Short mmCIF file of C-alpha atoms and ligand atoms in Angstrom, two decimals:
data_model
loop_
_atom_site.label_atom_id
_atom_site.label_comp_id
_atom_site.label_asym_id
_atom_site.label_seq_id
_atom_site.Cartn_x
_atom_site.Cartn_y
_atom_site.Cartn_z
CA MET A 1 148.80 90.98 117.71
CA ARG A 2 149.71 90.40 114.09
CA ILE A 3 150.05 86.72 113.32
CA LEU A 4 151.49 84.60 110.52
CA ILE A 5 150.10 81.08 110.19
CA THR A 6 151.96 78.65 107.92
CA GLY A 7 149.93 75.82 106.38
CA GLY A 8 146.66 77.60 107.16
CA CYS A 9 144.79 75.90 104.31
CA GLY A 10 145.38 72.43 105.75
CA PHE A 11 143.22 70.56 108.25
CA ILE A 12 144.49 71.95 111.56
CA GLY A 13 145.78 75.19 110.01
CA SER A 14 142.32 76.16 108.76
CA HIS A 15 140.93 75.79 112.29
CA VAL A 16 143.84 77.89 113.60
CA VAL A 17 143.10 80.64 111.07
CA LYS A 18 139.41 80.72 112.03
CA GLU A 19 140.28 80.80 115.73
CA ALA A 20 142.77 83.65 115.21
CA LEU A 21 140.00 85.65 113.53
CA ASN A 22 137.60 84.79 116.38
CA ARG A 23 140.20 86.00 118.84
CA ASN A 24 140.43 89.33 117.07
CA PHE A 25 144.07 89.28 116.10
CA GLU A 26 144.80 92.59 114.39
CA ARG A 27 146.11 90.87 111.27
CA VAL A 28 145.95 87.20 110.27
CA VAL A 29 148.28 86.21 107.43
CA ASN A 30 148.13 82.68 106.04
CA LEU A 31 151.11 81.43 104.01
CA ASP A 32 150.37 78.17 102.26
CA SER A 33 151.84 76.58 99.14
CA LEU A 34 148.63 74.59 98.50
CA THR A 35 149.99 71.07 98.23
CA TYR A 36 147.51 68.23 97.72
CA SER A 37 146.26 68.61 101.33
CA GLY A 38 145.99 72.40 101.29
CA ASN A 39 142.52 73.47 100.27
CA PRO A 40 141.31 77.08 100.07
CA LYS A 41 137.77 75.68 100.45
CA ASN A 42 138.67 74.96 104.09
CA LEU A 43 138.47 78.73 104.60
CA HIS A 44 135.55 79.35 102.30
CA GLY A 45 133.32 82.22 103.38
CA ILE A 46 135.91 84.19 105.36
CA ASN A 47 135.23 87.79 104.53
CA ASP A 48 137.36 89.74 106.94
CA SER A 49 139.69 92.59 106.03
CA LYS A 50 142.06 91.42 108.78
CA TYR A 51 142.69 88.18 106.85
CA HIS A 52 145.28 87.91 104.10
CA PHE A 53 146.19 84.77 102.15
CA ILE A 54 149.57 84.43 100.49
CA HIS A 55 150.13 81.55 98.09
CA GLY A 56 153.76 80.64 98.69
CA SER A 57 156.18 78.25 100.33
CA ILE A 58 157.99 78.36 103.65
CA ASN A 59 161.00 77.14 101.68
CA ASP A 60 161.17 80.56 100.03
CA GLY A 61 163.09 82.34 102.80
CA GLY A 62 163.05 85.69 101.00
CA LEU A 63 159.29 85.58 100.73
CA VAL A 64 158.85 84.62 104.39
CA GLU A 65 161.15 87.41 105.53
CA SER A 66 159.40 90.00 103.40
CA VAL A 67 155.99 88.88 104.74
CA ILE A 68 157.23 89.19 108.34
CA LEU A 69 158.72 92.63 107.70
CA GLU A 70 155.94 94.10 105.56
CA GLU A 71 153.14 92.74 107.73
CA ARG A 72 155.06 93.56 110.96
CA ILE A 73 154.37 90.03 112.21
CA GLU A 74 154.63 89.54 115.99
CA CYS A 75 153.97 85.81 116.20
CA VAL A 76 154.08 82.78 113.94
CA ILE A 77 152.18 79.52 114.29
CA HIS A 78 154.02 77.02 112.11
CA LEU A 79 151.91 74.14 110.82
CA ALA A 80 153.05 73.81 107.20
CA ALA A 81 154.22 70.25 106.71
CA GLU A 82 153.95 67.00 104.88
CA SER A 83 151.82 65.14 107.41
CA HIS A 84 150.91 61.62 106.30
CA VAL A 85 152.96 58.64 107.56
CA ASP A 86 152.01 56.33 104.66
CA ARG A 87 153.19 58.89 102.10
CA SER A 88 156.49 59.28 103.97
CA ILE A 89 157.00 55.52 103.66
CA ARG A 90 156.55 55.72 99.87
CA SER A 91 158.68 58.85 99.39
CA VAL A 92 160.55 60.71 102.10
CA LYS A 93 161.99 63.54 99.96
CA PRO A 94 159.07 65.97 100.23
CA PHE A 95 159.09 65.40 104.00
CA VAL A 96 162.77 66.30 104.28
CA GLU A 97 162.25 69.30 102.01
CA THR A 98 159.22 70.74 103.80
CA ASN A 99 159.45 69.56 107.38
CA ILE A 100 163.20 69.96 107.84
CA ASP A 101 164.43 72.41 105.21
CA GLY A 102 161.21 74.41 105.24
CA THR A 103 161.47 74.82 109.00
CA ARG A 104 165.13 75.79 108.60
CA SER A 105 164.10 78.42 106.06
CA LEU A 106 161.38 79.79 108.36
CA LEU A 107 163.78 79.94 111.33
CA GLU A 108 166.38 81.85 109.30
CA ALA A 109 163.73 84.27 108.03
CA ILE A 110 162.63 84.93 111.61
CA LEU A 111 166.25 85.62 112.62
CA SER A 112 166.97 87.98 109.76
CA SER A 113 163.67 89.80 110.39
CA ARG A 114 164.83 90.29 113.97
CA ASP A 115 168.06 91.81 112.63
CA ASN A 116 165.81 94.18 110.69
CA GLY A 117 163.87 95.23 113.77
CA ILE A 118 160.89 92.84 113.89
CA SER A 119 160.88 90.26 116.72
CA THR A 120 158.43 87.38 116.55
CA ASP A 121 157.40 84.56 118.87
CA LEU A 122 157.17 81.14 117.23
CA ILE A 123 154.92 78.21 118.04
CA HIS A 124 156.25 75.13 116.25
CA VAL A 125 153.45 72.60 115.91
CA SER A 126 154.89 69.12 116.26
CA THR A 127 153.56 65.66 117.01
CA ASP A 128 153.63 62.93 119.66
CA GLU A 129 155.04 60.65 116.96
CA VAL A 130 158.53 62.03 117.64
CA TYR A 131 158.51 60.01 120.89
CA GLY A 132 158.19 56.71 119.02
CA SER A 133 155.91 53.90 120.11
CA LEU A 134 154.64 52.67 123.49
CA GLY A 135 154.01 49.14 124.69
CA ALA A 136 150.61 48.24 126.19
CA GLY A 137 151.55 48.83 129.85
CA GLU A 138 153.92 51.76 129.41
CA ARG A 139 153.32 55.23 130.81
CA PRO A 140 152.04 57.81 128.31
CA PHE A 141 154.58 60.14 126.68
CA SER A 142 155.60 63.14 128.76
CA GLU A 143 157.73 66.05 127.56
CA ASP A 144 160.73 64.24 129.11
CA SER A 145 160.23 61.06 127.08
CA SER A 146 163.11 60.32 124.74
CA ILE A 147 162.89 61.43 121.14
CA SER A 148 162.93 58.22 119.11
CA PRO A 149 160.93 58.53 115.90
CA ARG A 150 160.25 55.29 114.08
CA ASN A 151 158.81 56.33 110.73
CA PRO A 152 160.14 58.81 108.16
CA TYR A 153 157.44 61.43 108.85
CA ALA A 154 158.17 61.35 112.58
CA ALA A 155 161.93 61.50 111.91
CA THR A 156 161.54 64.70 109.89
CA LYS A 157 159.29 66.25 112.56
CA ALA A 158 161.84 65.32 115.26
CA ALA A 159 164.60 66.92 113.19
CA SER A 160 162.56 70.11 112.85
CA ASP A 161 161.92 70.15 116.62
CA MET A 162 165.66 69.88 117.23
CA LEU A 163 166.39 72.74 114.84
CA VAL A 164 163.90 74.89 116.74
CA GLU A 165 165.51 73.97 120.08
CA ALA A 166 168.96 74.71 118.62
CA PHE A 167 167.82 78.18 117.44
CA VAL A 168 166.37 78.90 120.89
CA ASN A 169 169.63 77.94 122.54
CA THR A 170 172.05 79.44 120.03
CA HIS A 171 170.21 82.49 118.72
CA LYS A 172 167.87 83.14 121.68
CA LEU A 173 164.82 82.69 119.48
CA SER A 174 161.53 83.01 121.37
CA ALA A 175 159.87 79.70 120.47
CA SER A 176 157.85 76.91 122.00
CA ILE A 177 157.04 73.44 120.65
CA THR A 178 153.67 71.68 120.90
CA ARG A 179 153.32 67.92 120.53
CA CYS A 180 149.80 66.64 120.05
CA SER A 181 148.24 63.24 119.53
CA ASN A 182 145.98 62.24 116.60
CA ASN A 183 143.50 64.97 115.68
CA TYR A 184 140.06 64.48 114.17
CA GLY A 185 137.34 66.88 113.09
CA PRO A 186 135.92 68.64 110.02
CA ASN A 187 138.13 69.37 106.99
CA GLN A 188 140.62 66.54 107.51
CA PHE A 189 141.94 65.22 104.20
CA PRO A 190 140.48 61.74 103.61
CA GLU A 191 143.82 59.94 103.54
CA LYS A 192 143.82 59.78 107.37
CA LEU A 193 141.96 57.07 109.31
CA ILE A 194 138.72 58.79 110.39
CA PRO A 195 137.74 60.64 107.19
CA LEU A 196 138.90 57.75 104.98
CA MET A 197 136.79 55.22 106.88
CA THR A 198 133.81 57.59 107.16
CA LEU A 199 133.68 58.34 103.45
CA ASN A 200 134.33 54.73 102.42
CA ALA A 201 131.54 53.52 104.73
CA MET A 202 129.16 56.19 103.39
CA ASP A 203 129.88 54.87 99.87
CA GLY A 204 129.60 51.20 100.89
CA LYS A 205 133.31 50.69 100.10
CA LYS A 206 135.70 48.42 102.01
CA LEU A 207 137.40 49.77 105.16
CA PRO A 208 141.10 48.84 104.95
CA ILE A 209 142.44 48.10 108.45
CA TYR A 210 146.19 47.64 108.61
CA GLY A 211 147.37 44.43 110.28
CA ASP A 212 145.18 43.29 113.17
CA GLY A 213 143.74 46.75 113.93
CA GLN A 214 144.98 46.56 117.52
CA GLN A 215 147.22 49.64 117.29
CA VAL A 216 146.21 52.34 119.74
CA ARG A 217 145.90 56.08 119.10
CA ASP A 218 144.91 58.85 121.56
CA TRP A 219 142.28 60.88 119.68
CA ILE A 220 141.73 64.59 120.28
CA HIS A 221 139.23 66.93 118.66
CA VAL A 222 140.99 69.55 116.53
CA SER A 223 139.39 72.42 118.49
CA ASP A 224 141.04 71.18 121.71
CA HIS A 225 144.41 71.08 119.97
CA VAL A 226 143.89 74.59 118.60
CA ALA A 227 143.01 75.85 122.09
CA GLY A 228 146.29 74.33 123.34
CA ILE A 229 148.28 76.03 120.59
CA PHE A 230 146.81 79.45 121.45
CA SER A 231 147.35 78.88 125.20
CA THR A 232 151.00 78.17 124.46
CA LEU A 233 151.28 81.30 122.35
CA ASP A 234 149.63 83.43 125.05
CA ALA A 235 152.02 82.10 127.69
CA LEU A 236 155.09 82.59 125.49
CA SER A 237 154.21 86.11 124.40
CA ARG A 238 153.45 87.10 128.03
CA LYS A 239 156.78 85.53 129.06
CA GLN A 240 154.99 83.19 131.47
CA ILE A 241 157.00 80.28 130.04
CA ASP A 242 160.63 80.11 128.97
CA PRO A 243 161.60 79.88 125.31
CA GLY A 244 162.25 76.28 124.35
CA GLU A 245 159.47 74.81 126.52
CA VAL A 246 157.62 71.83 125.04
CA PHE A 247 153.94 71.10 125.70
CA ASN A 248 152.12 67.84 125.05
CA PHE A 249 148.41 67.80 124.23
CA GLY A 250 146.24 64.70 124.22
CA GLY A 251 142.59 63.73 124.27
CA ASP A 252 142.34 61.18 127.11
CA CYS A 253 140.89 58.93 124.45
CA GLU A 254 142.95 55.84 123.72
CA MET A 255 141.28 53.48 121.27
CA THR A 256 142.36 50.68 118.98
CA ASN A 257 141.87 51.30 115.28
CA LEU A 258 139.32 48.49 115.20
CA GLU A 259 137.33 50.14 118.02
CA MET A 260 137.45 53.47 116.19
CA VAL A 261 136.18 51.97 112.95
CA GLY A 262 133.42 50.24 114.93
CA GLU A 263 132.33 53.63 116.31
CA ILE A 264 132.24 55.14 112.81
CA LEU A 265 130.14 52.23 111.55
CA LEU A 266 127.73 52.75 114.46
CA GLN A 267 127.36 56.45 113.65
CA LEU A 268 126.58 55.62 110.04
CA ASP A 269 124.48 52.57 110.82
CA ALA A 270 126.71 50.66 108.39
CA SER A 271 127.69 46.98 108.39
CA GLU A 272 130.84 45.52 109.95
CA ASP A 273 131.11 43.41 106.81
CA LEU A 274 132.76 46.42 105.17
CA ILE A 275 135.86 45.88 107.34
CA GLU A 276 138.77 44.41 105.42
CA PHE A 277 142.10 43.52 107.02
CA VAL A 278 144.94 44.51 104.70
CA PRO A 279 148.74 44.11 105.03
CA ASP A 280 150.19 46.08 107.92
CA ARG A 281 151.96 49.43 107.55
CA PRO A 282 155.74 48.75 107.64
CA GLY A 283 157.16 49.68 111.04
CA HIS A 284 153.67 50.45 112.34
CA ASP A 285 153.82 52.21 115.73
CA LYS A 286 151.86 50.15 118.25
CA ARG A 287 150.58 52.78 120.64
CA TYR A 288 150.58 56.54 121.23
CA ALA A 289 149.30 58.05 124.49
CA ILE A 290 149.87 61.47 125.98
CA ASP A 291 150.48 62.77 129.47
CA TYR A 292 149.37 66.41 129.28
CA SER A 293 149.77 67.24 132.97
CA LYS A 294 152.36 69.95 132.18
CA ALA A 295 149.90 71.80 129.92
CA SER A 296 147.21 71.32 132.50
CA LYS A 297 149.38 72.80 135.26
CA LEU A 298 151.15 75.62 133.40
CA LEU A 299 148.59 76.54 130.74
CA ASP A 300 145.40 75.57 132.54
CA TRP A 301 144.52 73.46 129.50
CA LYS A 302 142.50 70.28 129.21
CA PRO A 303 140.54 68.68 126.37
CA VAL A 304 136.83 69.54 126.56
CA VAL A 305 135.20 67.90 123.53
CA SER A 306 133.86 64.45 124.42
CA PHE A 307 134.67 61.75 121.92
CA GLN A 308 131.00 60.83 121.40
CA ARG A 309 130.04 64.42 120.59
CA GLY A 310 133.17 65.11 118.54
CA LEU A 311 132.86 61.99 116.41
CA LYS A 312 129.14 62.51 115.77
CA GLU A 313 129.72 66.11 114.67
CA THR A 314 132.64 65.06 112.49
CA VAL A 315 130.74 62.26 110.75
CA ASP A 316 127.77 64.62 110.26
CA TRP A 317 130.12 67.22 108.77
CA TYR A 318 131.34 64.74 106.15
CA LYS A 319 127.72 63.74 105.43
CA ASN A 320 126.66 67.37 104.98
CA ASN A 321 129.60 68.62 102.94
CA SER A 322 129.50 66.55 99.78
CA ASP A 323 130.81 69.48 97.69
CA TRP A 324 133.94 69.67 99.82
CA VAL A 325 134.35 65.90 99.60
CA LYS A 326 133.94 65.98 95.82
CA SER A 327 136.49 68.77 95.55
CA VAL A 328 139.22 66.93 97.45
CA ARG A 329 138.66 63.59 95.72
CA THR A 330 140.35 64.82 92.59
CA GLY A 331 142.92 63.14 90.33
CA GLU A 332 145.74 63.30 92.89
CA TYR A 333 143.57 61.72 95.57
CA LYS A 334 142.42 58.95 93.26
CA ASN A 335 146.04 58.20 92.30
CA TRP A 336 147.01 57.93 95.99
CA ILE A 337 144.13 55.57 96.82
CA ASN A 338 144.93 53.38 93.80
CA GLU A 339 148.62 53.21 94.70
CA GLN A 340 148.11 52.60 98.42
CA TYR A 341 145.21 50.13 98.62
P1 LIG B 401 147.70 68.90 106.43
O1 LIG B 401 148.48 67.97 105.55
O2 LIG B 401 146.22 68.83 106.43
O3 LIG B 401 148.10 70.41 106.09
C1 LIG B 401 149.40 70.81 105.80
C2 LIG B 401 149.33 72.18 105.14
O4 LIG B 401 150.67 72.66 104.91
C3 LIG B 401 148.63 72.18 103.78
O5 LIG B 401 147.73 73.27 103.69
C4 LIG B 401 149.76 72.35 102.79
O6 LIG B 401 149.38 72.99 101.58
C5 LIG B 401 150.73 73.20 103.61
N1 LIG B 401 152.12 73.12 103.15
C6 LIG B 401 152.82 71.99 102.86
N2 LIG B 401 154.06 72.33 102.46
C7 LIG B 401 154.15 73.68 102.53
C8 LIG B 401 155.17 74.62 102.25
N3 LIG B 401 156.39 74.23 101.83
N4 LIG B 401 154.93 75.93 102.44
C9 LIG B 401 153.71 76.35 102.86
N5 LIG B 401 152.68 75.51 103.10
C10 LIG B 401 152.91 74.19 102.95
O7 LIG B 401 148.28 68.66 107.89
P2 LIG B 401 147.57 68.79 109.32
O8 LIG B 401 147.04 67.48 109.71
O9 LIG B 401 146.70 69.99 109.32
O10 LIG B 401 148.86 69.06 110.24
C11 LIG B 401 149.33 70.38 110.45
C12 LIG B 401 150.54 70.31 111.37
O11 LIG B 401 150.17 69.70 112.61
C13 LIG B 401 151.70 69.50 110.82
O12 LIG B 401 152.90 70.16 111.14
C14 LIG B 401 151.60 68.18 111.55
O13 LIG B 401 152.87 67.58 111.69
C15 LIG B 401 151.05 68.63 112.89
N6 LIG B 401 150.25 67.62 113.62
C16 LIG B 401 149.21 66.98 113.02
C17 LIG B 401 148.45 66.07 113.75
C18 LIG B 401 147.27 65.37 113.13
O14 LIG B 401 146.69 64.47 113.76
N7 LIG B 401 146.83 65.72 111.94
C19 LIG B 401 148.78 65.78 115.09
C20 LIG B 401 149.86 66.46 115.67
C21 LIG B 401 150.58 67.38 114.93
P1 LIG B 402 146.62 57.91 110.43
O1 LIG B 402 145.30 58.60 110.42
O2 LIG B 402 147.37 57.77 109.16
O3 LIG B 402 147.50 58.62 111.55
P2 LIG B 402 148.93 58.20 112.20
O4 LIG B 402 149.57 57.18 111.34
O5 LIG B 402 149.66 59.49 112.16
O6 LIG B 402 148.62 57.72 113.58
O7 LIG B 402 146.41 56.45 111.01
C1 LIG B 402 145.84 56.24 112.29
C2 LIG B 402 145.89 54.75 112.57
O8 LIG B 402 145.04 54.08 111.64
C3 LIG B 402 147.28 54.15 112.37
O9 LIG B 402 147.50 53.16 113.36
C4 LIG B 402 147.21 53.51 111.00
C5 LIG B 402 145.75 53.10 110.89
N1 LIG B 402 145.20 53.09 109.51
C6 LIG B 402 144.60 51.93 109.00
O10 LIG B 402 144.50 50.90 109.69
N2 LIG B 402 144.10 51.97 107.73
C7 LIG B 402 144.20 53.07 106.94
O11 LIG B 402 143.76 53.04 105.77
C8 LIG B 402 144.81 54.26 107.49
C9 LIG B 402 144.92 55.51 106.66
C10 LIG B 402 145.29 54.22 108.78
#
């Protein structure tokens, strides 16, 4: 198959691109506008004539349509997004522009390509955050949980999910939506919890924990998420699932932020004195947890990377890739850290 990946220079996108090449897709096209979190170094060393990078935005509908038509794209994995909750609290505009209007632009390009003879399947990569927040004793989110986003990032992802569902219903688009919990692994931009805390601890800097650190996240290794995305695509393209189906993916790994930071400190043999409690994130979601029994039943999917192994490999990756770290800690990154902390 010939695949278009949007946001392929980001954290998860770069793992999707590498997996598509491993899986011998006939053509792998990566469309990425290279925002602050998009980094061509994430794909450094790929030397494969099947791979083609296009520097451009999903908001440019004409470009997206011409890529689909010229490359005869048969499936799209859509990851391009603004992805950081804290940034969405400071400024929501880029989130509306990319996550909502960018998805609108991609959907329209897919429709007009179909009118011009090229039909594509779409996997829309979304997040568990669209379900809102759970209390301590509540059941994990299933695909039937209500959509009730509580931060601006999650609201824009929920809106994009609804646009996708509307296009499936109205225009008979062949699309499926994936909703995954918090990912970790190599190449994650160090604004997110695990890489931020790892790099700060390596440098002997303070580890800023929001509020009391008792918020819970369900951590999943990025490779397990990527496997889930490709399982969904396989099932959709083989018509084993109906268009419009949603699949949740989670890691069976609920931890408080304080527990997570403790694990990182252990890996690095660093002192707990580095922990610093800072003012809480406004509207901070208390708990995310995922029920992935639907994916397990229909896609034969389950997470396979153990947290201990995954975290050790991730921390080692940050230790061993100081050039990458140096390259992402540029002016923009420094400005963000100064503004936020
Ligand atoms: P990321 O911020 O690391 O990467 C986003 C990528 O999208 C970057 O390469 C960026 O340059 C690109 N991009 C942004 N705007 C674009 C545009 N207009 N056109 C083309 N490219 C554009 O994000 P990530 O963590 O890799 O997340 C990828 C996707 O997965 C997002 O849709 C996110 O909502 C979803 N997701 C992330 C997680 C997680 O834990 N990170 C969990 C569930 C779902
Ligand atoms: P993050 O990695 O931003 O993911 P998300 O907000 O999408 O879950 O944050 C994970 C958790 O870590 C979240 O509860 C907020 C918390 N956190 C901190 O306590 N300090 C920090 O500096 C950051 C970035 C996050």
